[in-house]
Amino acid sequence: MKEILKAENLGIEFGGVKAVDNISIAANAGEIVSVIGPNGAGKTTLFNLVSGVYRPRTGRIFLHGKDVTGLPPHRLARHGLTRTFQNLQIFFRMTAAENVMVGRHLYERRNVLAHLLSMPSAARQQAESRDRALDLIERVGLRAVADRSAGSLPYGALKRLEIARALAAEPEVLLLDEPAAGCNPRETEEIDEIIQGIAASGVAVVLVEHDMRLVMKISSHIVVLNFGRKLIEGNAERVKNDPSVLEAYLGQKRERVRAVAVDR
Amino acid sequence: MSQLLQFVISGITVGVIYGAVALGFTLIYNASHVVNFAQGEFVMLGALLTVFGIAAGIPYPLAALLAVGGTVLVSVALFDLALRPAGNAPIFALIIITIGASILLRGIARVAFGTSYFSLPPVAGGGPIAIGGAVLLPQSLVVVFGTIFIVVVLRLLMQNTLLGKAVIATSSDAMAANLVGINVSSIVRLSFAISGAIGALAGILIAPIALASHDMGALLALKGFAAAMLGGMGSPVGALVGGLLVGLSETLSAGYISSDYKDATAFIIILLVLSAFPNGLFGKGGYDRV
Amino acid sequence: MIASRRATWLLQGRGSLLILAAAVLLLPLIVSTNFHYRVLVLVWVFSLAVIGLNLLMGYAGQVSLGHAGFFALGAYSTALGPPLLNMPPWASLPAGIALSGLVAFVIGRPILRLKGHYLAVATLGFGVLVYMGLSNEIRLTGGPDGMRVERLLLFGWSVRSNVIWYWITGGLMLLGAWLALNLVGSPSGRAIRAIHDSEVAASALGVDAAAYKLLVFVISAAYASAAGGLLALFNGHVTPGLSDFLISIQLVTMVVLGGMGSILGSVVGAALLVLLPQVLTFLQDYEHAFLGLIMILTMIFLRSGLVPGLLKLLTKDGHEGNP
C-alpha cells in the first residue's frame, strides 16, 4: 500500500502547554486512519498542524515523500491534501453548488482578465466546474438542494456538503474533522458509507471522531491521543480492549478497568 | 541641547494626552472589543463645552465639571443608542457605527460651535519656567501629572475593587462574566462613561496649550489609537507609555526631520508596528479556532 | 419561486445591468438643466468608485477607510500627466489607473495581512498620508489650493459640456459595472466570495487568499482612480480635498447604504448620497452630521443595505446566490 501522508514527531505549544507533543502519524492510500481521544487530547490541533493551519514547532510532514512542513494550506491543497472542519466552515452565502464549485479551484484556469471580460473560455470553465460539482453533490445525496442557499440547509446536509466540497479538490489525503458530529444515527450511517466510498477510491482518509461505533466499524488503523501525546495505536480490536484507553476516556483506576475488561 | 529638551518637553506634554485618549480606547475595547473611533470627540467635547460654558458666564471649575458631565452623557448615549441596538454586529458594522458617531458628533459640533479655534485659560497660572534653555509651561506640568494621576487611580480601582474585577472579567470573556452574574451591559456602559470622562478631562487640560476646534477629534483619535496599539490594548500603563512614545516621536521628528509631516508620524508608527506585528505589539497571537 | 429568481437576477445578477443601462439612457428624458447633468455626472463618477470599493468590502470582506487616497491619485495623475510627462489628457487617465494599481499592489501586501480594526486604521493612515503629501508638496501639486487640469480633447474639441460628460461617465460606469459583474460570477469571483465567508476553508481548497485579497484591492484602487481621473477632467481642477478622510467615509457609506456585495446597490448608494444634499438644501450645514447619522442608522436597521434588503423582501428564503 502506498504511503501518502507521513508526519513525524509533530509538536506545538500554546502558552506553555504542549498541545501536541511528539506525535507521528501516517496514512496509506485507501486506508482509514482514525484519531481518537478525550476532549482536549490534541486531535484538532494535530489536524491543524497537518493541514498547515498551524506551523509545527517540531517535526516534519511528508506528502508522497516530499517534505511539505510549514507549507500553508493552499499549497498543501496543491500537493493533494485537503480537509473538512469540526465547526463547519461552509460558505453560507453561496448556494450548495457554488460551495462545491469552489472546491474545483485548483482545476480552474485562473485567468482574471478572461473572467473580467467574460470571455467564452470563462463560460466553458464555469459549466465544467458546475458539472463536476453537481456530480459530487449527487454522490452525497444533495442533488435536490444544489441551488439552494447553503445557509438554508439543515446541519446534516451541511456536513455532507463539506465532504463533497473537499472531494471536488480531488485530494489524495483527506482529513475529516468530526464529520459525523451532531448527526443522528441515520445521518451517521450515510456519512460512514460516504467515507468508506472515498477510501475505496484510493484516497488516504484521516478521521477525527467521537462516535466509537463509526470509528471501530470503518477504521483500518486507530491512533489514540491523550494530553497531546500518542497513547497507543493499532487496529480496532487492540484499541478497544486496551485498559489505558479506557482509563483515558473514563478516568478509572487501573484495577477497576482491568476487572471490567476481563469481565468482557 | 536645549532644543532637544524643548522637543522632549512638548513631546511628553502631547504624549500624555495621546495616552489619555489611548486609555479611553483601551477601556472600551477591553470591556466590549469595540474600538471607539469617536474617542477623539470626547476630548473635543470636554474642551469646547467648557469654552462655551465660560462664555455663557459659568465659572471655570463649574463649566469644566458640566462639560465632563455632558461628555459622559454623550458617551453613554453612544453606547445605549448606537452600539447596543446593533447587538451582535460583525466588526465592520461596529467600526462603521463608531465612525458614524464620530462624524455625527463632529457635524453637530460644527454647527453648534462653528469652525474657529478656541482656547482656555490655563489652570496653573504663572509665566513659563525656564529649564536648561528650554521653556516649560506650568500647564504642561498640570497635564502630565493630572493624566498620570488619572491612570494611577484607574489602575488601583481596576485591581482592588469588585467593580474593577468585574471589568477585567468582562474583558476576558463576556459570556462567562455574564454567567457568573456580572451585568455585562452595565460594565460596558460604565467603561464608556469613564472613557468619556477621561477624554473630556484630557480636552480641558490640553486646551490651554493646544487650540481646540470642532474637528480636533479626528487626528487625536488616530494618534491615540497608535498609542493604544503600541502600549498593548490591555493596560492603562501601557496606554500612557504608548502615548509618550507617539508624542515624543512626533515632536522629535518634527524638530529634526520635517514639520510638514508631523501628523504623519503617528501613522507611520502604526504602519510600521502593524507590518511587523499584525496583531499589535501585545496582541494575542493569530490562532483562530477552527 | 420563479418570481424570486427573476428578482434575484434583476437586483443581484446580470439584470442589474439592464436597470443601470435603462437609467443612463432614460434619465436625459427627465432632466433638462445643465446643473442637473452636472449632478448626474457626479453620481456616475462616484458610482464607479463605489463599485470598486464594494468589490473590496462587500465581496472580499475587507474594509478600506482610505479609498479617497486612490481617488485623489487618479485625479492628480490627470493633472500632472500633461505638464510633467507631456501626455495628452486622455492618456493620463489610464496612466493614473496604472499608478494607483501599482501603489495598491505595493502597500496591499503588508496591509491586507491585517484584520478588523487594524486594517481599517492602516487604510485610514494611507488616505491621510496621501492627503498630507498632496497638501505639502506645493511645488509639485500646488498645495492646498490644488492645480489646474488640462481639458480632455476629443477629435480636437475640448470636452466641457456637462451633457457630453454625462454620456462619457455614464458609459464608463456601465462598463465598470459589467466588468464587476463578470468578475463576481466567475471562478475568481467565487474564490473571493469564499475567502470572505471562510478564509480557512477557502485556503484548504487551494485558494491563495492573500493573492486574491491583493487582486481585489488593486482592482478597487483602479476603479477609484478611474473615477477620480474622470472627475478631475470634468472639473478642470483638483485639490487635496479629494483625498480627505471625509470622502473615504462617504464612499464607505455609499457602499453600506446601497448594499454590500451589490453592484446595483453601489450605484443606488452613490446616487442617494450625491442627490440627497442637493434635494434637502436645508441640510447644507448639517451635511456631515447627516452622513454620520445615516451610517449609524443603516448599520442598526438595515445592515445588508437597500438593494439586498429589497431583494430579501421580494424573495422567500433569501437570495439564491449568483446565478
mmCIF file of N, CA, C and O in Angstrom, chain A residues 53 73-74 77-78 81-83 85 89-95 98-99 101-103 105-106 108-112 115-118 122 125-126 129 147-149 152 165-166 169, chain C residues 14 58-59 178-180 182-183 185-209 212 215 219 223 317-323:
data_model
loop_
_atom_site.group_PDB
_atom_site.id
_atom_site.type_symbol
_atom_site.label_atom_id
_atom_site.label_comp_id
_atom_site.label_asym_id
_atom_site.label_seq_id
_atom_site.Cartn_x
_atom_site.Cartn_y
_atom_site.Cartn_z
ATOM 1 N N VAL A 53 -2.601 24.767 9.027
ATOM 2 C CA VAL A 53 -3.194 25.925 9.691
ATOM 3 C C VAL A 53 -2.241 26.450 10.763
ATOM 4 O O VAL A 53 -2.088 27.652 10.965
ATOM 5 N N PRO A 73 -1.898 26.155 3.943
ATOM 6 C CA PRO A 73 -2.937 25.243 3.469
ATOM 7 C C PRO A 73 -3.157 25.242 1.958
ATOM 8 O O PRO A 73 -3.340 24.175 1.358
ATOM 9 N N HIS A 74 -3.099 26.425 1.332
ATOM 10 C CA HIS A 74 -3.422 26.402 -0.095
ATOM 11 C C HIS A 74 -2.340 25.705 -0.919
ATOM 12 O O HIS A 74 -2.613 25.127 -1.966
ATOM 13 N N ALA A 77 -2.914 21.988 -0.447
ATOM 14 C CA ALA A 77 -4.017 21.521 -1.287
ATOM 15 C C ALA A 77 -3.486 21.148 -2.665
ATOM 16 O O ALA A 77 -3.913 20.176 -3.280
ATOM 17 N N ARG A 78 -2.573 21.954 -3.142
ATOM 18 C CA ARG A 78 -1.989 21.654 -4.445
ATOM 19 C C ARG A 78 -1.216 20.350 -4.425
ATOM 20 O O ARG A 78 -1.096 19.668 -5.446
ATOM 21 N N LEU A 81 -3.617 17.540 -0.436
ATOM 22 C CA LEU A 81 -4.159 17.371 0.902
ATOM 23 C C LEU A 81 -5.247 18.408 1.149
ATOM 24 O O LEU A 81 -5.037 19.600 0.959
ATOM 25 N N THR A 82 -6.410 17.949 1.590
ATOM 26 C CA THR A 82 -7.435 18.904 1.979
ATOM 27 C C THR A 82 -8.210 18.355 3.170
ATOM 28 O O THR A 82 -7.969 17.238 3.612
ATOM 29 N N ARG A 83 -9.146 19.143 3.684
ATOM 30 C CA ARG A 83 -9.782 18.753 4.932
ATOM 31 C C ARG A 83 -11.178 19.341 5.075
ATOM 32 O O ARG A 83 -11.573 20.244 4.346
ATOM 33 N N PHE A 85 -13.972 20.637 8.396
ATOM 34 C CA PHE A 85 -13.791 21.320 9.663
ATOM 35 C C PHE A 85 -14.812 20.900 10.706
ATOM 36 O O PHE A 85 -15.969 20.658 10.411
ATOM 37 N N GLN A 89 -17.096 25.008 8.202
ATOM 38 C CA GLN A 89 -16.691 26.246 7.553
ATOM 39 C C GLN A 89 -17.312 26.304 6.162
ATOM 40 O O GLN A 89 -16.609 26.370 5.156
ATOM 41 N N ILE A 90 -18.605 26.276 6.153
ATOM 42 C CA ILE A 90 -19.338 26.340 4.887
ATOM 43 C C ILE A 90 -19.392 27.788 4.419
ATOM 44 O O ILE A 90 -19.377 28.711 5.220
ATOM 45 N N PHE A 91 -19.458 27.998 3.112
ATOM 46 C CA PHE A 91 -19.635 29.344 2.581
ATOM 47 C C PHE A 91 -21.128 29.610 2.582
ATOM 48 O O PHE A 91 -21.841 29.310 1.620
ATOM 49 N N PHE A 92 -21.595 30.179 3.683
ATOM 50 C CA PHE A 92 -23.031 30.259 3.889
ATOM 51 C C PHE A 92 -23.780 31.132 2.918
ATOM 52 O O PHE A 92 -24.976 30.976 2.728
ATOM 53 N N ARG A 93 -23.076 32.102 2.328
ATOM 54 C CA ARG A 93 -23.814 32.984 1.445
ATOM 55 C C ARG A 93 -23.806 32.522 -0.001
ATOM 56 O O ARG A 93 -24.238 33.247 -0.878
ATOM 57 N N MET A 94 -23.287 31.315 -0.209
ATOM 58 C CA MET A 94 -23.346 30.788 -1.579
ATOM 59 C C MET A 94 -24.282 29.594 -1.598
ATOM 60 O O MET A 94 -24.616 29.028 -0.571
ATOM 61 N N THR A 95 -24.665 29.187 -2.793
ATOM 62 C CA THR A 95 -25.512 28.001 -2.878
ATOM 63 C C THR A 95 -24.665 26.765 -2.618
ATOM 64 O O THR A 95 -23.435 26.824 -2.605
ATOM 65 N N GLU A 98 -22.417 26.181 -5.533
ATOM 66 C CA GLU A 98 -21.285 27.103 -5.586
ATOM 67 C C GLU A 98 -20.211 26.711 -4.570
ATOM 68 O O GLU A 98 -19.020 26.819 -4.822
ATOM 69 N N ASN A 99 -20.653 26.225 -3.410
ATOM 70 C CA ASN A 99 -19.705 25.770 -2.393
ATOM 71 C C ASN A 99 -18.786 24.713 -2.976
ATOM 72 O O ASN A 99 -17.563 24.776 -2.836
ATOM 73 N N MET A 101 -18.298 24.081 -6.082
ATOM 74 C CA MET A 101 -17.514 24.612 -7.202
ATOM 75 C C MET A 101 -16.227 25.266 -6.726
ATOM 76 O O MET A 101 -15.203 25.223 -7.410
ATOM 77 N N VAL A 102 -16.265 25.853 -5.546
ATOM 78 C CA VAL A 102 -15.029 26.453 -5.024
ATOM 79 C C VAL A 102 -13.973 25.368 -4.866
ATOM 80 O O VAL A 102 -12.784 25.597 -5.062
ATOM 81 N N GLY A 103 -14.455 24.164 -4.555
ATOM 82 C CA GLY A 103 -13.531 23.050 -4.427
ATOM 83 C C GLY A 103 -12.805 22.742 -5.731
ATOM 84 O O GLY A 103 -11.735 22.129 -5.729
ATOM 85 N N HIS A 105 -11.396 24.851 -7.527
ATOM 86 C CA HIS A 105 -10.478 25.963 -7.771
ATOM 87 C C HIS A 105 -9.149 25.538 -8.377
ATOM 88 O O HIS A 105 -8.624 26.174 -9.296
ATOM 89 N N LEU A 106 -8.590 24.451 -7.856
ATOM 90 C CA LEU A 106 -7.272 24.021 -8.332
ATOM 91 C C LEU A 106 -7.290 23.614 -9.798
ATOM 92 O O LEU A 106 -6.251 23.607 -10.441
ATOM 93 N N GLU A 108 -9.352 25.040 -12.092
ATOM 94 C CA GLU A 108 -9.864 26.091 -12.959
ATOM 95 C C GLU A 108 -8.711 26.965 -13.392
ATOM 96 O O GLU A 108 -7.777 27.200 -12.644
ATOM 97 N N ARG A 109 -8.799 27.482 -14.609
ATOM 98 C CA ARG A 109 -7.738 28.377 -15.066
ATOM 99 C C ARG A 109 -7.959 29.727 -14.413
ATOM 100 O O ARG A 109 -9.054 30.270 -14.435
ATOM 101 N N ARG A 110 -6.870 30.250 -13.855
ATOM 102 C CA ARG A 110 -7.056 31.468 -13.068
ATOM 103 C C ARG A 110 -6.776 32.727 -13.855
ATOM 104 O O ARG A 110 -6.110 33.624 -13.385
ATOM 105 N N ASN A 111 -7.324 32.809 -15.032
ATOM 106 C CA ASN A 111 -7.061 33.969 -15.871
ATOM 107 C C ASN A 111 -8.047 35.082 -15.536
ATOM 108 O O ASN A 111 -9.165 35.117 -16.033
ATOM 109 N N VAL A 112 -7.607 35.989 -14.690
ATOM 110 C CA VAL A 112 -8.521 37.030 -14.209
ATOM 111 C C VAL A 112 -9.042 37.914 -15.331
ATOM 112 O O VAL A 112 -10.193 38.344 -15.336
ATOM 113 N N HIS A 115 -11.858 36.413 -16.931
ATOM 114 C CA HIS A 115 -13.019 36.480 -16.053
ATOM 115 C C HIS A 115 -13.657 37.852 -16.128
ATOM 116 O O HIS A 115 -14.873 37.993 -16.196
ATOM 117 N N LEU A 116 -12.818 38.879 -16.072
ATOM 118 C CA LEU A 116 -13.336 40.243 -16.128
ATOM 119 C C LEU A 116 -14.109 40.496 -17.416
ATOM 120 O O LEU A 116 -15.133 41.158 -17.420
ATOM 121 N N LEU A 117 -13.547 39.981 -18.520
ATOM 122 C CA LEU A 117 -14.153 40.272 -19.811
ATOM 123 C C LEU A 117 -15.184 39.241 -20.226
ATOM 124 O O LEU A 117 -15.710 39.297 -21.332
ATOM 125 N N SER A 118 -15.444 38.293 -19.333
ATOM 126 C CA SER A 118 -16.461 37.279 -19.592
ATOM 127 C C SER A 118 -16.239 36.586 -20.931
ATOM 128 O O SER A 118 -17.146 36.445 -21.745
ATOM 129 N N ALA A 122 -14.098 31.471 -20.079
ATOM 130 C CA ALA A 122 -14.577 31.531 -18.703
ATOM 131 C C ALA A 122 -15.916 30.833 -18.580
ATOM 132 O O ALA A 122 -16.182 30.115 -17.611
ATOM 133 N N GLN A 125 -15.410 27.135 -18.610
ATOM 134 C CA GLN A 125 -14.863 26.746 -17.310
ATOM 135 C C GLN A 125 -15.979 26.607 -16.289
ATOM 136 O O GLN A 125 -16.055 25.648 -15.540
ATOM 137 N N GLN A 126 -16.824 27.623 -16.271
ATOM 138 C CA GLN A 126 -17.941 27.686 -15.346
ATOM 139 C C GLN A 126 -18.805 26.440 -15.481
ATOM 140 O O GLN A 126 -19.126 25.772 -14.502
ATOM 141 N N SER A 129 -16.971 23.257 -14.240
ATOM 142 C CA SER A 129 -16.910 23.189 -12.780
ATOM 143 C C SER A 129 -18.263 22.825 -12.205
ATOM 144 O O SER A 129 -18.367 22.038 -11.263
ATOM 145 N N ASP A 147 -29.156 24.107 -5.690
ATOM 146 C CA ASP A 147 -29.155 25.542 -5.939
ATOM 147 C C ASP A 147 -29.779 26.340 -4.813
ATOM 148 O O ASP A 147 -30.124 27.499 -4.990
ATOM 149 N N ARG A 148 -29.928 25.699 -3.667
ATOM 150 C CA ARG A 148 -30.441 26.444 -2.514
ATOM 151 C C ARG A 148 -29.255 27.073 -1.784
ATOM 152 O O ARG A 148 -28.157 26.536 -1.774
ATOM 153 N N SER A 149 -29.552 28.194 -1.149
ATOM 154 C CA SER A 149 -28.513 28.862 -0.387
ATOM 155 C C SER A 149 -28.066 27.947 0.751
ATOM 156 O O SER A 149 -28.871 27.363 1.451
ATOM 157 N N SER A 152 -29.500 27.914 4.201
ATOM 158 C CA SER A 152 -30.850 27.434 4.488
ATOM 159 C C SER A 152 -30.901 25.924 4.665
ATOM 160 O O SER A 152 -31.953 25.352 4.877
ATOM 161 N N ARG A 165 -17.476 19.110 -1.050
ATOM 162 C CA ARG A 165 -16.618 20.222 -1.428
ATOM 163 C C ARG A 165 -15.155 19.830 -1.366
ATOM 164 O O ARG A 165 -14.363 20.162 -2.245
ATOM 165 N N ALA A 166 -14.798 19.106 -0.312
ATOM 166 C CA ALA A 166 -13.402 18.671 -0.189
ATOM 167 C C ALA A 166 -13.054 17.695 -1.310
ATOM 168 O O ALA A 166 -11.957 17.742 -1.862
ATOM 169 N N ALA A 169 -11.817 18.860 -4.759
ATOM 170 C CA ALA A 169 -10.413 19.197 -4.952
ATOM 171 C C ALA A 169 -9.593 17.978 -5.351
ATOM 172 O O ALA A 169 -8.379 18.060 -5.532
ATOM 173 N N ARG C 14 -27.146 39.652 -13.527
ATOM 174 C CA ARG C 14 -26.924 40.377 -14.779
ATOM 175 C C ARG C 14 -27.996 41.399 -15.054
ATOM 176 O O ARG C 14 -27.762 42.385 -15.762
ATOM 177 N N GLY C 58 -17.708 44.455 0.043
ATOM 178 C CA GLY C 58 -18.843 43.551 0.024
ATOM 179 C C GLY C 58 -18.506 42.140 -0.396
ATOM 180 O O GLY C 58 -19.008 41.172 0.152
ATOM 181 N N TYR C 59 -17.626 41.984 -1.371
ATOM 182 C CA TYR C 59 -17.320 40.644 -1.857
ATOM 183 C C TYR C 59 -16.122 40.042 -1.155
ATOM 184 O O TYR C 59 -16.130 38.889 -0.784
ATOM 185 N N TRP C 178 -20.318 46.231 -15.683
ATOM 186 C CA TRP C 178 -20.254 44.996 -16.462
ATOM 187 C C TRP C 178 -19.041 44.160 -16.067
ATOM 188 O O TRP C 178 -19.149 42.948 -15.803
ATOM 189 N N LEU C 179 -17.887 44.815 -15.998
ATOM 190 C CA LEU C 179 -16.659 44.112 -15.617
ATOM 191 C C LEU C 179 -16.813 43.506 -14.217
ATOM 192 O O LEU C 179 -16.442 42.350 -13.974
ATOM 193 N N ALA C 180 -17.371 44.289 -13.306
ATOM 194 C CA ALA C 180 -17.510 43.814 -11.934
ATOM 195 C C ALA C 180 -18.440 42.608 -11.865
ATOM 196 O O ALA C 180 -18.160 41.620 -11.187
ATOM 197 N N ASN C 182 -19.069 40.498 -14.226
ATOM 198 C CA ASN C 182 -18.359 39.360 -14.801
ATOM 199 C C ASN C 182 -17.441 38.717 -13.778
ATOM 200 O O ASN C 182 -17.407 37.505 -13.600
ATOM 201 N N LEU C 183 -16.692 39.576 -13.094
ATOM 202 C CA LEU C 183 -15.733 39.074 -12.128
ATOM 203 C C LEU C 183 -16.428 38.283 -11.028
ATOM 204 O O LEU C 183 -16.013 37.180 -10.669
ATOM 205 N N GLY C 185 -19.227 36.698 -10.943
ATOM 206 C CA GLY C 185 -19.798 35.417 -11.309
ATOM 207 C C GLY C 185 -18.778 34.405 -11.786
ATOM 208 O O GLY C 185 -19.112 33.263 -12.055
ATOM 209 N N SER C 186 -17.552 34.815 -11.868
ATOM 210 C CA SER C 186 -16.514 33.933 -12.420
ATOM 211 C C SER C 186 -15.864 33.098 -11.325
ATOM 212 O O SER C 186 -16.118 33.318 -10.150
ATOM 213 N N PRO C 187 -15.005 32.135 -11.723
ATOM 214 C CA PRO C 187 -14.274 31.368 -10.709
ATOM 215 C C PRO C 187 -13.489 32.268 -9.754
ATOM 216 O O PRO C 187 -13.437 32.003 -8.550
ATOM 217 N N SER C 188 -12.902 33.346 -10.283
ATOM 218 C CA SER C 188 -12.178 34.252 -9.389
ATOM 219 C C SER C 188 -13.129 34.867 -8.383
ATOM 220 O O SER C 188 -12.828 34.978 -7.199
ATOM 221 N N GLY C 189 -14.289 35.266 -8.894
ATOM 222 C CA GLY C 189 -15.276 35.867 -8.011
ATOM 223 C C GLY C 189 -15.709 34.907 -6.920
ATOM 224 O O GLY C 189 -15.885 35.280 -5.768
ATOM 225 N N ARG C 190 -15.862 33.643 -7.317
ATOM 226 C CA ARG C 190 -16.245 32.638 -6.337
ATOM 227 C C ARG C 190 -15.175 32.483 -5.277
ATOM 228 O O ARG C 190 -15.466 32.372 -4.087
ATOM 229 N N ALA C 191 -13.930 32.479 -5.724
ATOM 230 C CA ALA C 191 -12.824 32.339 -4.773
ATOM 231 C C ALA C 191 -12.836 33.500 -3.794
ATOM 232 O O ALA C 191 -12.663 33.318 -2.586
ATOM 233 N N ILE C 192 -13.080 34.697 -4.323
ATOM 234 C CA ILE C 192 -13.093 35.881 -3.468
ATOM 235 C C ILE C 192 -14.223 35.813 -2.459
ATOM 236 O O ILE C 192 -14.036 36.071 -1.273
ATOM 237 N N ARG C 193 -15.402 35.427 -2.933
ATOM 238 C CA ARG C 193 -16.528 35.333 -2.013
ATOM 239 C C ARG C 193 -16.291 34.236 -0.980
ATOM 240 O O ARG C 193 -16.689 34.350 0.181
ATOM 241 N N ALA C 194 -15.616 33.186 -1.406
ATOM 242 C CA ALA C 194 -15.315 32.095 -0.474
ATOM 243 C C ALA C 194 -14.402 32.592 0.640
ATOM 244 O O ALA C 194 -14.602 32.276 1.807
ATOM 245 N N ILE C 195 -13.406 33.382 0.257
ATOM 246 C CA ILE C 195 -12.483 33.906 1.249
ATOM 247 C C ILE C 195 -13.232 34.721 2.280
ATOM 248 O O ILE C 195 -12.948 34.674 3.474
ATOM 249 N N HIS C 196 -14.209 35.479 1.813
ATOM 250 C CA HIS C 196 -14.992 36.302 2.720
ATOM 251 C C HIS C 196 -15.766 35.439 3.709
ATOM 252 O O HIS C 196 -15.833 35.723 4.892
ATOM 253 N N ASP C 197 -16.370 34.373 3.211
ATOM 254 C CA ASP C 197 -17.183 33.540 4.085
ATOM 255 C C ASP C 197 -16.363 32.683 5.029
ATOM 256 O O ASP C 197 -16.737 32.472 6.167
ATOM 257 N N SER C 198 -15.273 32.146 4.530
ATOM 258 C CA SER C 198 -14.406 31.361 5.403
ATOM 259 C C SER C 198 -13.030 31.250 4.769
ATOM 260 O O SER C 198 -12.795 30.408 3.915
ATOM 261 N N GLU C 199 -12.150 32.121 5.216
ATOM 262 C CA GLU C 199 -10.826 32.137 4.615
ATOM 263 C C GLU C 199 -10.118 30.802 4.822
ATOM 264 O O GLU C 199 -9.418 30.316 3.937
ATOM 265 N N VAL C 200 -10.333 30.204 5.979
ATOM 266 C CA VAL C 200 -9.611 28.976 6.288
ATOM 267 C C VAL C 200 -10.074 27.827 5.388
ATOM 268 O O VAL C 200 -9.264 27.034 4.919
ATOM 269 N N ALA C 201 -11.395 27.783 5.130
ATOM 270 C CA ALA C 201 -11.884 26.719 4.252
ATOM 271 C C ALA C 201 -11.421 26.951 2.821
ATOM 272 O O ALA C 201 -11.022 26.020 2.120
ATOM 273 N N ALA C 202 -11.468 28.202 2.384
ATOM 274 C CA ALA C 202 -11.023 28.501 1.024
ATOM 275 C C ALA C 202 -9.562 28.087 0.852
ATOM 276 O O ALA C 202 -9.185 27.497 -0.156
ATOM 277 N N SER C 203 -8.739 28.394 1.854
ATOM 278 C CA SER C 203 -7.331 28.016 1.766
ATOM 279 C C SER C 203 -7.175 26.517 1.661
ATOM 280 O O SER C 203 -6.366 26.021 0.879
ATOM 281 N N ALA C 204 -7.975 25.795 2.452
ATOM 282 C CA ALA C 204 -7.856 24.343 2.442
ATOM 283 C C ALA C 204 -8.192 23.779 1.059
ATOM 284 O O ALA C 204 -7.806 22.672 0.717
ATOM 285 N N LEU C 205 -8.916 24.555 0.261
ATOM 286 C CA LEU C 205 -9.290 24.081 -1.071
ATOM 287 C C LEU C 205 -8.353 24.597 -2.142
ATOM 288 O O LEU C 205 -8.616 24.455 -3.328
ATOM 289 N N GLY C 206 -7.266 25.212 -1.724
ATOM 290 C CA GLY C 206 -6.272 25.639 -2.697
ATOM 291 C C GLY C 206 -6.338 27.102 -3.092
ATOM 292 O O GLY C 206 -5.597 27.538 -3.956
ATOM 293 N N VAL C 207 -7.241 27.865 -2.469
ATOM 294 C CA VAL C 207 -7.347 29.274 -2.831
ATOM 295 C C VAL C 207 -6.265 30.069 -2.099
ATOM 296 O O VAL C 207 -6.169 30.022 -0.876
ATOM 297 N N ASP C 208 -5.460 30.794 -2.843
ATOM 298 C CA ASP C 208 -4.421 31.620 -2.236
ATOM 299 C C ASP C 208 -5.067 32.922 -1.782
ATOM 300 O O ASP C 208 -5.185 33.880 -2.546
ATOM 301 N N ALA C 209 -5.503 32.915 -0.518
ATOM 302 C CA ALA C 209 -6.295 34.039 -0.025
ATOM 303 C C ALA C 209 -5.566 35.362 -0.146
ATOM 304 O O ALA C 209 -6.141 36.368 -0.567
ATOM 305 N N TYR C 212 -5.629 36.701 -3.700
ATOM 306 C CA TYR C 212 -6.915 37.207 -4.161
ATOM 307 C C TYR C 212 -7.320 38.501 -3.479
ATOM 308 O O TYR C 212 -7.914 39.379 -4.093
ATOM 309 N N LEU C 215 -5.526 41.093 -5.194
ATOM 310 C CA LEU C 215 -6.124 41.327 -6.501
ATOM 311 C C LEU C 215 -7.319 42.277 -6.396
ATOM 312 O O LEU C 215 -7.428 43.257 -7.128
ATOM 313 N N ILE C 219 -7.777 46.021 -7.908
ATOM 314 C CA ILE C 219 -8.897 46.352 -8.794
ATOM 315 C C ILE C 219 -9.727 47.501 -8.227
ATOM 316 O O ILE C 219 -10.102 48.433 -8.938
ATOM 317 N N TYR C 223 -10.528 51.216 -9.899
ATOM 318 C CA TYR C 223 -11.839 51.842 -10.066
ATOM 319 C C TYR C 223 -11.861 53.239 -9.456
ATOM 320 O O TYR C 223 -12.342 54.192 -10.061
ATOM 321 N N ASP C 317 -36.756 32.677 0.598
ATOM 322 C CA ASP C 317 -35.759 32.143 1.517
ATOM 323 C C ASP C 317 -34.412 32.807 1.344
ATOM 324 O O ASP C 317 -33.390 32.173 1.347
ATOM 325 N N GLY C 318 -34.420 34.102 1.128
ATOM 326 C CA GLY C 318 -33.144 34.796 0.985
ATOM 327 C C GLY C 318 -32.604 34.640 -0.426
ATOM 328 O O GLY C 318 -33.101 33.821 -1.176
ATOM 329 N N HIS C 319 -31.609 35.400 -0.766
ATOM 330 C CA HIS C 319 -31.175 35.370 -2.169
ATOM 331 C C HIS C 319 -30.508 34.046 -2.490
ATOM 332 O O HIS C 319 -29.935 33.392 -1.634
ATOM 333 N N GLU C 320 -30.632 33.650 -3.743
ATOM 334 C CA GLU C 320 -30.204 32.305 -4.087
ATOM 335 C C GLU C 320 -28.844 32.279 -4.723
ATOM 336 O O GLU C 320 -28.605 31.547 -5.660
ATOM 337 N N GLY C 321 -27.975 33.118 -4.250
ATOM 338 C CA GLY C 321 -26.615 33.111 -4.782
ATOM 339 C C GLY C 321 -26.566 33.734 -6.163
ATOM 340 O O GLY C 321 -27.584 34.114 -6.720
ATOM 341 N N ASN C 322 -25.406 33.862 -6.706
ATOM 342 C CA ASN C 322 -25.280 34.465 -8.023
ATOM 343 C C ASN C 322 -25.613 33.453 -9.102
ATOM 344 O O ASN C 322 -25.069 32.377 -9.114
ATOM 345 N N PRO C 323 -26.548 33.789 -9.970
ATOM 346 C CA PRO C 323 -26.954 32.813 -10.999
ATOM 347 C C PRO C 323 -25.827 32.569 -11.985
ATOM 348 O O PRO C 323 -24.917 33.362 -12.086
#
